[in-house]
Amino acid sequence: MNLRHATLHQLRIFLAVARHNSFARAAEELHLSPPTLSLQVKQLSETVGQPLFEQLGKKIFLTATGQTLADACADIESRMERLSQDLAALQGVEKGSLKLAILTTVKYTVPKLLGGFCAAHPGIDVAMVVCNRENLLLRLASNQDDLYIMGQPSENMDVVCEDFADNPLVLVAPPSHPLVGRQRLSPKRLKDEPFVLREPGSGTRLTTEKFFAGQGVRLKTRLEVGSNEAIKQTVAGGLGLAVLSATTVVSELALGELVLLDVVGFPLIRRWHVVYPRGKRLSPAALAFKDWLFEHRPRPGPSR
């Protein structure tokens, strides 16, 4: 066995497969064809001299050798990332790269801030991933990005979490709903109203259910929908009420496609956070964007 024959490219591919426990998902992440990826892993296994994965049914698992190699690859990747940051620091903040992962709901706010940052720092190479809460937490747990922008992370995660802006949640209805125009509605008045909710685990859904449970109201769920866009269309079609981030419904409210309901306790105020693993050394580019985020963050406006 001579690991000097292993390439960084092979190690990166192997680590992606180990992280996903899937050749197909690793190939998708790395933009490689599955046969090409499989060949690289096979060649690495031959270099190591022992199998790296075992297949049980349709699932693959790391062997003991594979786990040892995966741990080493993670160390190598971390060291290469630090090297990249050190080199970028020597060149100043105008060079380097920035990898962001943001919650789907934040796509109405952060890309505009990112656009201004890129215009001010054209030498920084920026990549951004938009995903739901579950996938965002998975990316955070495996330290795949520089910064994560989301609501409240899980309490059991060892992370730095800094809030930078309000995220008011509003209750919307179709314009024809009989409660439109009524003043100071009690939350209990909605106990028989059908609701359109995000998928289980969504931060918006968790906040909504917690609020109504505190009012002694169990929501009547008509539909569970996986995107804010689909929820807005469903509510506009008269299939129920919904609680959404105010940033996601600006256009629909302006056009009269949706209407705010005046319910006591609303808007529910959550906060947007910039998050990263505790102990992570942020690159100059990441630090610069974090500063930009706080300097140019949306200012609170009237609640209604």
mmCIF file of N, CA and C in Angstrom, residues 19-121:
data_model
loop_
_atom_site.group_PDB
_atom_site.id
_atom_site.type_symbol
_atom_site.label_atom_id
_atom_site.label_comp_id
_atom_site.label_asym_id
_atom_site.label_seq_id
_atom_site.Cartn_x
_atom_site.Cartn_y
_atom_site.Cartn_z
ATOM 1 N N ARG A 19 -19.980 10.741 3.047
ATOM 2 C CA ARG A 19 -20.880 11.683 3.702
ATOM 3 C C ARG A 19 -22.331 11.392 3.359
ATOM 4 N N HIS A 20 -22.580 11.026 2.107
ATOM 5 C CA HIS A 20 -23.957 10.787 1.653
ATOM 6 C C HIS A 20 -24.388 9.330 1.791
ATOM 7 N N ASN A 21 -23.408 8.423 1.988
ATOM 8 C CA ASN A 21 -23.715 6.985 1.928
ATOM 9 C C ASN A 21 -24.419 6.652 0.623
ATOM 10 N N SER A 22 -23.979 7.293 -0.443
ATOM 11 C CA SER A 22 -24.629 7.102 -1.741
ATOM 12 C C SER A 22 -23.689 7.550 -2.858
ATOM 13 N N PHE A 23 -23.453 6.663 -3.829
ATOM 14 C CA PHE A 23 -22.658 7.028 -4.991
ATOM 15 C C PHE A 23 -23.422 8.023 -5.862
ATOM 16 N N ALA A 24 -24.727 7.820 -6.006
ATOM 17 C CA ALA A 24 -25.523 8.672 -6.885
ATOM 18 C C ALA A 24 -25.569 10.109 -6.361
ATOM 19 N N ARG A 25 -25.799 10.267 -5.058
ATOM 20 C CA ARG A 25 -25.896 11.612 -4.491
ATOM 21 C C ARG A 25 -24.542 12.306 -4.497
ATOM 22 N N ALA A 26 -23.468 11.554 -4.275
ATOM 23 C CA ALA A 26 -22.127 12.141 -4.348
ATOM 24 C C ALA A 26 -21.815 12.595 -5.767
ATOM 25 N N ALA A 27 -22.202 11.771 -6.753
ATOM 26 C CA ALA A 27 -21.975 12.140 -8.151
ATOM 27 C C ALA A 27 -22.734 13.409 -8.506
ATOM 28 N N GLU A 28 -23.955 13.521 -7.986
ATOM 29 C CA GLU A 28 -24.757 14.722 -8.245
ATOM 30 C C GLU A 28 -24.106 15.954 -7.614
ATOM 31 N N GLU A 29 -23.626 15.809 -6.391
ATOM 32 C CA GLU A 29 -22.986 16.948 -5.707
ATOM 33 C C GLU A 29 -21.738 17.409 -6.438
ATOM 34 N N LEU A 30 -20.949 16.461 -6.928
ATOM 35 C CA LEU A 30 -19.661 16.786 -7.549
ATOM 36 C C LEU A 30 -19.765 16.986 -9.056
ATOM 37 N N HIS A 31 -20.982 16.840 -9.581
ATOM 38 C CA HIS A 31 -21.212 17.005 -11.033
ATOM 39 C C HIS A 31 -20.344 16.042 -11.847
ATOM 40 N N LEU A 32 -20.316 14.781 -11.396
ATOM 41 C CA LEU A 32 -19.604 13.723 -12.098
ATOM 42 C C LEU A 32 -20.590 12.647 -12.523
ATOM 43 N N SER A 33 -20.247 11.914 -13.554
ATOM 44 C CA SER A 33 -21.085 10.779 -13.930
ATOM 45 C C SER A 33 -20.843 9.654 -12.930
ATOM 46 N N PRO A 34 -21.890 8.861 -12.601
ATOM 47 C CA PRO A 34 -21.698 7.755 -11.650
ATOM 48 C C PRO A 34 -20.578 6.790 -12.034
ATOM 49 N N PRO A 35 -20.427 6.410 -13.322
ATOM 50 C CA PRO A 35 -19.323 5.499 -13.660
ATOM 51 C C PRO A 35 -17.948 6.108 -13.363
ATOM 52 N N THR A 36 -17.789 7.419 -13.637
ATOM 53 C CA THR A 36 -16.514 8.078 -13.369
ATOM 54 C C THR A 36 -16.223 8.083 -11.875
ATOM 55 N N LEU A 37 -17.237 8.410 -11.104
ATOM 56 C CA LEU A 37 -17.064 8.448 -9.650
ATOM 57 C C LEU A 37 -16.728 7.058 -9.112
ATOM 58 N N SER A 38 -17.456 6.045 -9.562
ATOM 59 C CA SER A 38 -17.221 4.676 -9.078
ATOM 60 C C SER A 38 -15.804 4.218 -9.402
ATOM 61 N N LEU A 39 -15.315 4.592 -10.584
ATOM 62 C CA LEU A 39 -13.966 4.200 -10.980
ATOM 63 C C LEU A 39 -12.927 4.826 -10.056
ATOM 64 N N GLN A 40 -13.116 6.090 -9.701
ATOM 65 C CA GLN A 40 -12.164 6.758 -8.825
ATOM 66 C C GLN A 40 -12.146 6.103 -7.442
ATOM 67 N N VAL A 41 -13.317 5.739 -6.932
ATOM 68 C CA VAL A 41 -13.375 5.083 -5.623
ATOM 69 C C VAL A 41 -12.741 3.696 -5.694
ATOM 70 N N LYS A 42 -12.978 3.008 -6.791
ATOM 71 C CA LYS A 42 -12.375 1.674 -6.963
ATOM 72 C C LYS A 42 -10.858 1.769 -6.993
ATOM 73 N N GLN A 43 -10.324 2.751 -7.708
ATOM 74 C CA GLN A 43 -8.876 2.917 -7.790
ATOM 75 C C GLN A 43 -8.292 3.274 -6.424
ATOM 76 N N LEU A 44 -9.017 4.093 -5.663
ATOM 77 C CA LEU A 44 -8.548 4.444 -4.319
ATOM 78 C C LEU A 44 -8.552 3.213 -3.425
ATOM 79 N N SER A 45 -9.594 2.399 -3.532
ATOM 80 C CA SER A 45 -9.668 1.165 -2.744
ATOM 81 C C SER A 45 -8.505 0.240 -3.073
ATOM 82 N N GLU A 46 -8.143 0.155 -4.363
ATOM 83 C CA GLU A 46 -7.013 -0.684 -4.777
ATOM 84 C C GLU A 46 -5.704 -0.140 -4.224
ATOM 85 N N THR A 47 -5.592 1.196 -4.179
ATOM 86 C CA THR A 47 -4.388 1.810 -3.611
ATOM 87 C C THR A 47 -4.280 1.504 -2.125
ATOM 88 N N VAL A 48 -5.403 1.593 -1.410
ATOM 89 C CA VAL A 48 -5.421 1.288 0.025
ATOM 90 C C VAL A 48 -5.179 -0.193 0.265
ATOM 91 N N GLY A 49 -5.710 -1.010 -0.639
ATOM 92 C CA GLY A 49 -5.507 -2.450 -0.520
ATOM 93 C C GLY A 49 -6.585 -3.154 0.261
ATOM 94 N N GLN A 50 -7.646 -2.440 0.612
ATOM 95 C CA GLN A 50 -8.756 -3.033 1.352
ATOM 96 C C GLN A 50 -10.055 -2.371 0.892
ATOM 97 N N PRO A 51 -11.175 -3.098 1.004
ATOM 98 C CA PRO A 51 -12.457 -2.487 0.613
ATOM 99 C C PRO A 51 -12.814 -1.323 1.543
ATOM 100 N N LEU A 52 -13.397 -0.282 0.948
ATOM 101 C CA LEU A 52 -13.770 0.915 1.704
ATOM 102 C C LEU A 52 -15.255 0.930 2.039
ATOM 103 N N PHE A 53 -16.040 0.216 1.233
ATOM 104 C CA PHE A 53 -17.486 0.156 1.463
ATOM 105 C C PHE A 53 -17.938 -1.291 1.408
ATOM 106 N N GLU A 54 -19.049 -1.547 2.095
ATOM 107 C CA GLU A 54 -19.731 -2.825 1.937
ATOM 108 C C GLU A 54 -21.196 -2.545 1.652
ATOM 109 N N GLN A 55 -21.798 -3.377 0.856
ATOM 110 C CA GLN A 55 -23.196 -3.177 0.469
ATOM 111 C C GLN A 55 -24.080 -4.210 1.152
ATOM 112 N N LEU A 56 -25.115 -3.701 1.831
ATOM 113 C CA LEU A 56 -26.108 -4.562 2.467
ATOM 114 C C LEU A 56 -27.454 -4.196 1.884
ATOM 115 N N GLY A 57 -27.993 -5.090 1.070
ATOM 116 C CA GLY A 57 -29.219 -4.758 0.349
ATOM 117 C C GLY A 57 -28.932 -3.666 -0.660
ATOM 118 N N LYS A 58 -29.697 -2.597 -0.592
ATOM 119 C CA LYS A 58 -29.494 -1.483 -1.514
ATOM 120 C C LYS A 58 -28.668 -0.361 -0.892
ATOM 121 N N LYS A 59 -28.220 -0.544 0.364
ATOM 122 C CA LYS A 59 -27.489 0.504 1.052
ATOM 123 C C LYS A 59 -26.008 0.164 1.139
ATOM 124 N N ILE A 60 -25.179 1.218 1.158
ATOM 125 C CA ILE A 60 -23.742 1.020 1.330
ATOM 126 C C ILE A 60 -23.319 1.576 2.684
ATOM 127 N N PHE A 61 -22.301 0.966 3.269
ATOM 128 C CA PHE A 61 -21.796 1.376 4.568
ATOM 129 C C PHE A 61 -20.271 1.370 4.519
ATOM 130 N N LEU A 62 -19.660 2.249 5.296
ATOM 131 C CA LEU A 62 -18.210 2.263 5.397
ATOM 132 C C LEU A 62 -17.724 1.025 6.133
ATOM 133 N N THR A 63 -16.646 0.431 5.640
ATOM 134 C CA THR A 63 -15.959 -0.598 6.403
ATOM 135 C C THR A 63 -15.121 0.102 7.477
ATOM 136 N N ALA A 64 -14.493 -0.673 8.344
ATOM 137 C CA ALA A 64 -13.624 -0.078 9.359
ATOM 138 C C ALA A 64 -12.488 0.700 8.694
ATOM 139 N N THR A 65 -11.937 0.135 7.624
ATOM 140 C CA THR A 65 -10.891 0.837 6.873
ATOM 141 C C THR A 65 -11.444 2.111 6.248
ATOM 142 N N GLY A 66 -12.660 2.002 5.696
ATOM 143 C CA GLY A 66 -13.283 3.168 5.082
ATOM 144 C C GLY A 66 -13.522 4.289 6.077
ATOM 145 N N GLN A 67 -13.959 3.941 7.291
ATOM 146 C CA GLN A 67 -14.200 4.951 8.324
ATOM 147 C C GLN A 67 -12.913 5.647 8.724
ATOM 148 N N THR A 68 -11.837 4.867 8.857
ATOM 149 C CA THR A 68 -10.534 5.445 9.203
ATOM 150 C C THR A 68 -10.078 6.412 8.114
ATOM 151 N N LEU A 69 -10.276 6.002 6.858
ATOM 152 C CA LEU A 69 -9.883 6.866 5.749
ATOM 153 C C LEU A 69 -10.774 8.103 5.686
ATOM 154 N N ALA A 70 -12.069 7.938 5.954
ATOM 155 C CA ALA A 70 -12.985 9.081 5.927
ATOM 156 C C ALA A 70 -12.592 10.115 6.980
ATOM 157 N N ASP A 71 -12.213 9.669 8.162
ATOM 158 C CA ASP A 71 -11.774 10.587 9.211
ATOM 159 C C ASP A 71 -10.537 11.358 8.766
ATOM 160 N N ALA A 72 -9.606 10.644 8.140
ATOM 161 C CA ALA A 72 -8.387 11.293 7.657
ATOM 162 C C ALA A 72 -8.699 12.291 6.538
ATOM 163 N N CYS A 73 -9.636 11.919 5.656
ATOM 164 C CA CYS A 73 -10.014 12.811 4.559
ATOM 165 C C CYS A 73 -10.660 14.090 5.080
ATOM 166 N N ALA A 74 -11.459 13.946 6.137
ATOM 167 C CA ALA A 74 -12.079 15.132 6.732
ATOM 168 C C ALA A 74 -11.009 16.056 7.305
ATOM 169 N N ASP A 75 -9.977 15.473 7.917
ATOM 170 C CA ASP A 75 -8.867 16.280 8.443
ATOM 171 C C ASP A 75 -8.135 16.986 7.313
ATOM 172 N N ILE A 76 -7.918 16.258 6.222
ATOM 173 C CA ILE A 76 -7.220 16.843 5.072
ATOM 174 C C ILE A 76 -8.041 17.978 4.474
ATOM 175 N N GLU A 77 -9.357 17.761 4.324
ATOM 176 C CA GLU A 77 -10.218 18.788 3.756
ATOM 177 C C GLU A 77 -10.221 20.039 4.632
ATOM 178 N N SER A 78 -10.265 19.825 5.956
ATOM 179 C CA SER A 78 -10.247 20.950 6.883
ATOM 180 C C SER A 78 -8.934 21.717 6.773
ATOM 181 N N ARG A 79 -7.839 20.980 6.666
ATOM 182 C CA ARG A 79 -6.524 21.638 6.559
ATOM 183 C C ARG A 79 -6.386 22.391 5.239
ATOM 184 N N MET A 80 -6.902 21.837 4.157
ATOM 185 C CA MET A 80 -6.848 22.522 2.865
ATOM 186 C C MET A 80 -7.708 23.786 2.894
ATOM 187 N N GLU A 81 -8.845 23.709 3.606
ATOM 188 C CA GLU A 81 -9.697 24.897 3.732
ATOM 189 C C GLU A 81 -8.968 25.988 4.508
ATOM 190 N N ARG A 82 -8.272 25.595 5.587
ATOM 191 C CA ARG A 82 -7.507 26.587 6.344
ATOM 192 C C ARG A 82 -6.385 27.174 5.497
ATOM 193 N N LEU A 83 -5.764 26.345 4.694
ATOM 194 C CA LEU A 83 -4.716 26.825 3.789
ATOM 195 C C LEU A 83 -5.290 27.847 2.817
ATOM 196 N N SER A 84 -6.453 27.529 2.272
ATOM 197 C CA SER A 84 -7.103 28.464 1.349
ATOM 198 C C SER A 84 -7.396 29.788 2.034
ATOM 199 N N GLN A 85 -7.855 29.726 3.287
ATOM 200 C CA GLN A 85 -8.138 30.943 4.037
ATOM 201 C C GLN A 85 -6.871 31.728 4.322
ATOM 202 N N ASP A 86 -5.797 31.027 4.668
ATOM 203 C CA ASP A 86 -4.534 31.709 4.948
ATOM 204 C C ASP A 86 -4.005 32.417 3.702
ATOM 205 N N LEU A 87 -4.096 31.732 2.560
ATOM 206 C CA LEU A 87 -3.629 32.348 1.319
ATOM 207 C C LEU A 87 -4.493 33.554 0.947
ATOM 208 N N ALA A 88 -5.820 33.403 1.172
ATOM 209 C CA ALA A 88 -6.713 34.523 0.876
ATOM 210 C C ALA A 88 -6.418 35.702 1.790
ATOM 211 N N ALA A 89 -6.080 35.409 3.040
ATOM 212 C CA ALA A 89 -5.777 36.481 3.992
ATOM 213 C C ALA A 89 -4.539 37.251 3.555
ATOM 214 N N LEU A 90 -3.548 36.531 2.987
ATOM 215 C CA LEU A 90 -2.348 37.199 2.509
ATOM 216 C C LEU A 90 -2.652 38.123 1.331
ATOM 217 N N GLN A 91 -3.705 37.772 0.564
ATOM 218 C CA GLN A 91 -4.095 38.595 -0.583
ATOM 219 C C GLN A 91 -5.078 39.693 -0.197
ATOM 220 N N GLY A 92 -5.622 39.606 1.025
ATOM 221 C CA GLY A 92 -6.604 40.596 1.454
ATOM 222 C C GLY A 92 -8.006 40.114 1.167
ATOM 223 N N VAL A 93 -8.995 40.872 1.659
ATOM 224 C CA VAL A 93 -10.390 40.451 1.560
ATOM 225 C C VAL A 93 -10.896 40.455 0.126
ATOM 226 N N GLU A 94 -10.214 41.135 -0.782
ATOM 227 C CA GLU A 94 -10.704 41.226 -2.152
ATOM 228 C C GLU A 94 -10.450 39.959 -2.952
ATOM 229 N N LYS A 95 -9.816 38.982 -2.358
ATOM 230 C CA LYS A 95 -9.606 37.695 -3.007
ATOM 231 C C LYS A 95 -10.222 36.610 -2.133
ATOM 232 N N GLY A 96 -10.374 35.427 -2.706
ATOM 233 C CA GLY A 96 -10.875 34.308 -1.922
ATOM 234 C C GLY A 96 -12.250 33.872 -2.373
ATOM 235 N N SER A 97 -12.901 33.049 -1.542
ATOM 236 C CA SER A 97 -14.197 32.488 -1.903
ATOM 237 C C SER A 97 -15.124 32.521 -0.700
ATOM 238 N N LEU A 98 -16.411 32.432 -0.988
ATOM 239 C CA LEU A 98 -17.438 32.450 0.049
ATOM 240 C C LEU A 98 -18.514 31.456 -0.335
ATOM 241 N N LYS A 99 -18.804 30.523 0.573
ATOM 242 C CA LYS A 99 -19.864 29.539 0.354
ATOM 243 C C LYS A 99 -20.971 29.774 1.375
ATOM 244 N N LEU A 100 -22.171 30.058 0.872
ATOM 245 C CA LEU A 100 -23.324 30.311 1.730
ATOM 246 C C LEU A 100 -24.365 29.221 1.541
ATOM 247 N N ALA A 101 -25.054 28.887 2.609
ATOM 248 C CA ALA A 101 -26.241 28.039 2.531
ATOM 249 C C ALA A 101 -27.351 28.784 3.257
ATOM 250 N N ILE A 102 -28.477 28.982 2.581
ATOM 251 C CA ILE A 102 -29.553 29.784 3.173
ATOM 252 C C ILE A 102 -30.870 29.019 3.139
ATOM 253 N N LEU A 103 -31.730 29.350 4.082
ATOM 254 C CA LEU A 103 -33.060 28.760 4.142
ATOM 255 C C LEU A 103 -33.909 29.272 2.986
ATOM 256 N N THR A 104 -34.829 28.441 2.505
ATOM 257 C CA THR A 104 -35.644 28.837 1.357
ATOM 258 C C THR A 104 -36.347 30.170 1.578
ATOM 259 N N THR A 105 -36.844 30.394 2.787
ATOM 260 C CA THR A 105 -37.572 31.627 3.062
ATOM 261 C C THR A 105 -36.674 32.853 2.965
ATOM 262 N N VAL A 106 -35.368 32.691 3.214
ATOM 263 C CA VAL A 106 -34.449 33.825 3.217
ATOM 264 C C VAL A 106 -34.102 34.269 1.800
ATOM 265 N N LYS A 107 -34.520 33.463 0.793
ATOM 266 C CA LYS A 107 -34.172 33.825 -0.580
ATOM 267 C C LYS A 107 -34.833 35.121 -1.013
ATOM 268 N N TYR A 108 -35.818 35.605 -0.250
ATOM 269 C CA TYR A 108 -36.454 36.865 -0.575
ATOM 270 C C TYR A 108 -35.668 38.062 -0.032
ATOM 271 N N THR A 109 -34.672 37.806 0.813
ATOM 272 C CA THR A 109 -33.939 38.889 1.465
ATOM 273 C C THR A 109 -32.443 38.855 1.183
ATOM 274 N N VAL A 110 -31.813 37.704 1.444
ATOM 275 C CA VAL A 110 -30.354 37.628 1.420
ATOM 276 C C VAL A 110 -29.743 37.808 0.031
ATOM 277 N N PRO A 111 -30.319 37.239 -1.045
ATOM 278 C CA PRO A 111 -29.690 37.440 -2.356
ATOM 279 C C PRO A 111 -29.501 38.912 -2.729
ATOM 280 N N LYS A 112 -30.425 39.771 -2.317
ATOM 281 C CA LYS A 112 -30.255 41.200 -2.592
ATOM 282 C C LYS A 112 -29.046 41.753 -1.853
ATOM 283 N N LEU A 113 -28.878 41.328 -0.586
ATOM 284 C CA LEU A 113 -27.708 41.751 0.176
ATOM 285 C C LEU A 113 -26.431 41.179 -0.436
ATOM 286 N N LEU A 114 -26.512 39.936 -0.880
ATOM 287 C CA LEU A 114 -25.348 39.297 -1.486
ATOM 288 C C LEU A 114 -24.959 39.985 -2.788
ATOM 289 N N GLY A 115 -25.965 40.444 -3.539
ATOM 290 C CA GLY A 115 -25.677 41.150 -4.786
ATOM 291 C C GLY A 115 -24.885 42.417 -4.535
ATOM 292 N N GLY A 116 -25.267 43.168 -3.500
ATOM 293 C CA GLY A 116 -24.524 44.373 -3.163
ATOM 294 C C GLY A 116 -23.115 44.062 -2.706
ATOM 295 N N PHE A 117 -22.975 42.971 -1.943
ATOM 296 C CA PHE A 117 -21.649 42.564 -1.478
ATOM 297 C C PHE A 117 -20.750 42.192 -2.654
ATOM 298 N N CYS A 118 -21.301 41.440 -3.600
ATOM 299 C CA CYS A 118 -20.507 41.024 -4.769
ATOM 300 C C CYS A 118 -20.087 42.222 -5.610
ATOM 301 N N ALA A 119 -20.968 43.210 -5.720
ATOM 302 C CA ALA A 119 -20.623 44.414 -6.472
ATOM 303 C C ALA A 119 -19.497 45.178 -5.786
ATOM 304 N N ALA A 120 -19.506 45.166 -4.442
ATOM 305 C CA ALA A 120 -18.463 45.876 -3.701
ATOM 306 C C ALA A 120 -17.157 45.084 -3.640
ATOM 307 N N HIS A 121 -17.251 43.752 -3.799
ATOM 308 C CA HIS A 121 -16.065 42.890 -3.717
ATOM 309 C C HIS A 121 -16.040 41.932 -4.920
#
